[in-house]
C-alpha atoms as one frame of an Amber mdcrd trajectory, in Angstrom:
protein
  -0.316   8.295  21.372   1.060   5.689  19.012   4.799   5.331  18.493   6.873
   3.788  15.730   7.838   0.857  17.965   4.110   0.084  18.399   3.966  -0.540
  14.665   6.274  -3.512  15.111   4.946  -4.746  18.457   2.969  -7.956  17.912
   0.553  -7.094  20.725  -0.473  -3.697  19.316  -3.561  -3.950  17.121  -3.462
  -2.409  13.670  -6.167  -1.576  11.164  -5.432  -2.532   7.552  -6.740   0.280
   5.348  -5.709  -1.098   1.964  -3.936   0.215  -1.122  -3.826   3.960  -1.659
  -3.444   5.386  -5.192  -3.374   9.143  -4.397  -0.052   9.802  -6.172   0.259
   6.585  -8.181   1.773   6.576 -11.645   0.676   3.806 -13.999   3.458   3.610
 -16.540   3.373   2.273 -20.072   0.098   0.378 -20.334  -2.201   2.653 -22.297
  -4.583  -0.179 -23.097  -5.477  -0.607 -19.403  -4.643   2.755 -17.869  -5.331
   5.280 -20.594  -9.041   5.331 -19.746 -10.365   6.809 -16.496 -13.132   4.257
 -15.992 -10.748   1.309 -16.318  -8.337   2.859 -13.772 -11.203   3.270 -11.260
 -12.287  -0.325 -11.821  -8.683  -1.527 -11.469  -8.088   0.326  -8.161 -11.334
  -1.008  -6.713 -10.625  -4.557  -7.899  -7.221  -4.650  -6.176  -8.602  -3.634
  -2.782 -11.486  -6.044  -3.304  -8.982  -8.836  -3.901  -7.081  -7.968  -0.682
 -10.394  -8.120   1.157 -11.725 -11.315  -0.431  -8.474 -13.261  -0.231  -7.386
 -12.406   3.302  -5.762 -15.790   3.799  -3.382 -15.115   0.939  -2.861 -11.399
   1.609  -2.406 -12.024   5.320  -1.413  -8.766   7.018  -1.352 -10.330  10.501
   1.139 -12.941   9.326   3.180 -10.403   7.352   3.678  -8.140  10.381   3.485
 -10.821  13.126   0.374  -9.177  14.586  -2.065 -10.964  16.857  -4.931  -8.640
  15.852  -5.636  -6.913  12.551  -8.954  -5.284  11.679  -9.798  -4.891   8.004
 -11.235  -1.533   6.940 -10.304  -1.426   3.276 -13.285   0.781   2.524 -11.157
   3.681   3.862  -8.762   3.468   0.891 -11.511   2.368  -1.500 -13.600   5.456
  -0.770 -10.569   7.748  -1.011  -9.395   6.198  -4.309 -12.875   6.490  -5.733
 -12.725  10.274  -5.300  -9.373  10.643  -7.088  -8.955  12.239 -10.485  -7.211
   9.559 -12.513  -6.380  11.339 -15.765  -2.882  12.270 -14.522  -2.021   8.737
 -13.402  -1.133   7.298 -16.802   2.454   7.964 -17.799   5.082   6.926 -20.322
   7.959   8.454 -18.330  10.439   6.011 -16.821  11.498   8.577 -14.213   7.956
   8.483 -12.777   8.823   5.069 -11.345  10.356   6.465  -8.129   8.867   9.950
  -7.854   7.660  10.173  -4.237   9.397  11.264  -1.045   8.384  10.528   2.558
   6.995  14.112   2.797   4.545  13.218   0.004   3.340  10.250   2.043   2.831
  12.568   5.056   0.601  14.764   2.873  -1.404  11.794   1.617  -1.981  10.478
   5.154  -3.009  13.935   6.389  -5.563  14.221   3.587  -7.445  11.038   4.495
 -10.818  10.654   6.156 -10.351   7.856   8.703 -14.024   8.125   9.656 -14.517
   6.982  13.261 -11.328   4.935  13.402  -8.730   5.322  16.154  -5.300   3.893
  16.790  -2.857   2.625  14.228  -3.662   2.307  10.552  -1.586   0.614   7.867
  -1.785   1.388   4.169   0.368   0.662   1.170   0.781   3.846  -0.884   1.229
   2.776  -4.495   4.008   4.856  -6.052   4.053   3.245  -9.480   3.173   0.206
 -11.505   5.682   0.217 -14.346   4.827  -2.088 -17.218   7.851  -0.959 -19.251
  10.315  -2.352 -16.691   7.910  -4.802 -14.978   8.453  -3.243 -11.553   6.118
  -1.988  -8.854   6.975   0.480  -6.119   4.964   1.248  -2.981   5.422   2.766
   0.470   4.533   0.662   3.513   3.007   3.234   5.865   1.853   3.136   9.489
  -0.330   6.066  10.583  -1.586   7.325  13.923  -5.150   7.895  12.757  -6.012
  10.168  15.697  -3.401  12.726  14.644  -3.083  11.726  10.942   0.677  11.562
  11.497   2.851   9.038   9.680   4.767   6.953  12.224   6.721   4.949   9.684
   6.974   4.783   5.914   9.416   2.946   3.694   9.581   2.260  -0.025   9.517
  -1.331  -1.210   9.716  -2.613  -4.771   8.816  -5.929  -6.370   8.118  -7.608
  -9.678   4.524  -8.293 -10.665   3.365 -11.786 -11.616   0.095 -13.468 -12.497
  -2.519 -13.624 -15.236  -4.837 -10.727 -15.984  -4.186  -7.089 -15.116  -5.512
  -7.261 -11.542  -3.671 -10.429 -10.528  -0.492  -9.299 -12.289  -0.098  -6.188
 -10.120  -1.536  -7.888  -7.031   1.389 -10.285  -7.474   3.744  -7.386  -6.734
   1.836  -6.484  -3.545   2.030 -10.145  -2.509   5.791 -10.206  -3.228   6.291
  -7.128  -1.020   4.310  -8.781   1.793   6.399 -11.960   1.535   9.612  -9.928
   1.554   8.471  -8.141   4.737   7.494 -11.407   6.388  10.676 -13.300   5.497
  13.289 -10.577   5.789  12.394  -6.907   6.144  10.293  -7.124   9.318  13.274
  -8.360  11.351  15.285  -5.324  10.269  12.461  -2.928  11.098  11.901  -4.559
  14.500  15.597  -4.300  15.260  15.791  -0.646  14.168  12.696   0.316  16.156
  13.303  -1.530  19.400  11.119  -4.623  18.942  13.386  -7.629  18.727
């Protein structure tokens, strides 16, 4: 069985599953997020970007891992089946609306197909255009049991041109923060110095 310290052990392989939008709130951008088809396109385009630009969105480097497999179709397929009409919001208090228990539920509801071992996904909590902030949970999952081993909220400011790159900028900022600062703390707290 996987343990939380495995998540931060450079020798333990992880599988990068992508960005999950199960409980995401897209706040204050009716032009882009008020229409279901554009939300679907947006979710798919973000995971596509992570996949196509692996050198930039480098999970192995972010988490100091020697081996990372990319299986972003896991999150893509899941997101594609989501009902998106409830995602658009104008409520500022939707920015931080999830708890770790919600992340447990999301992870338990996934189809990991034939995958085994440790999966990593970023659960998007909100993209808030009104305050230009993004919030997401960095989540490691034991895919054999569908149990969350570790999840923690991280926030960042978006940056970039065009709707996709703008919010991808926030994901990139979170990854850089993990790489430069947060990872050390997590390793220390979970016995992997």
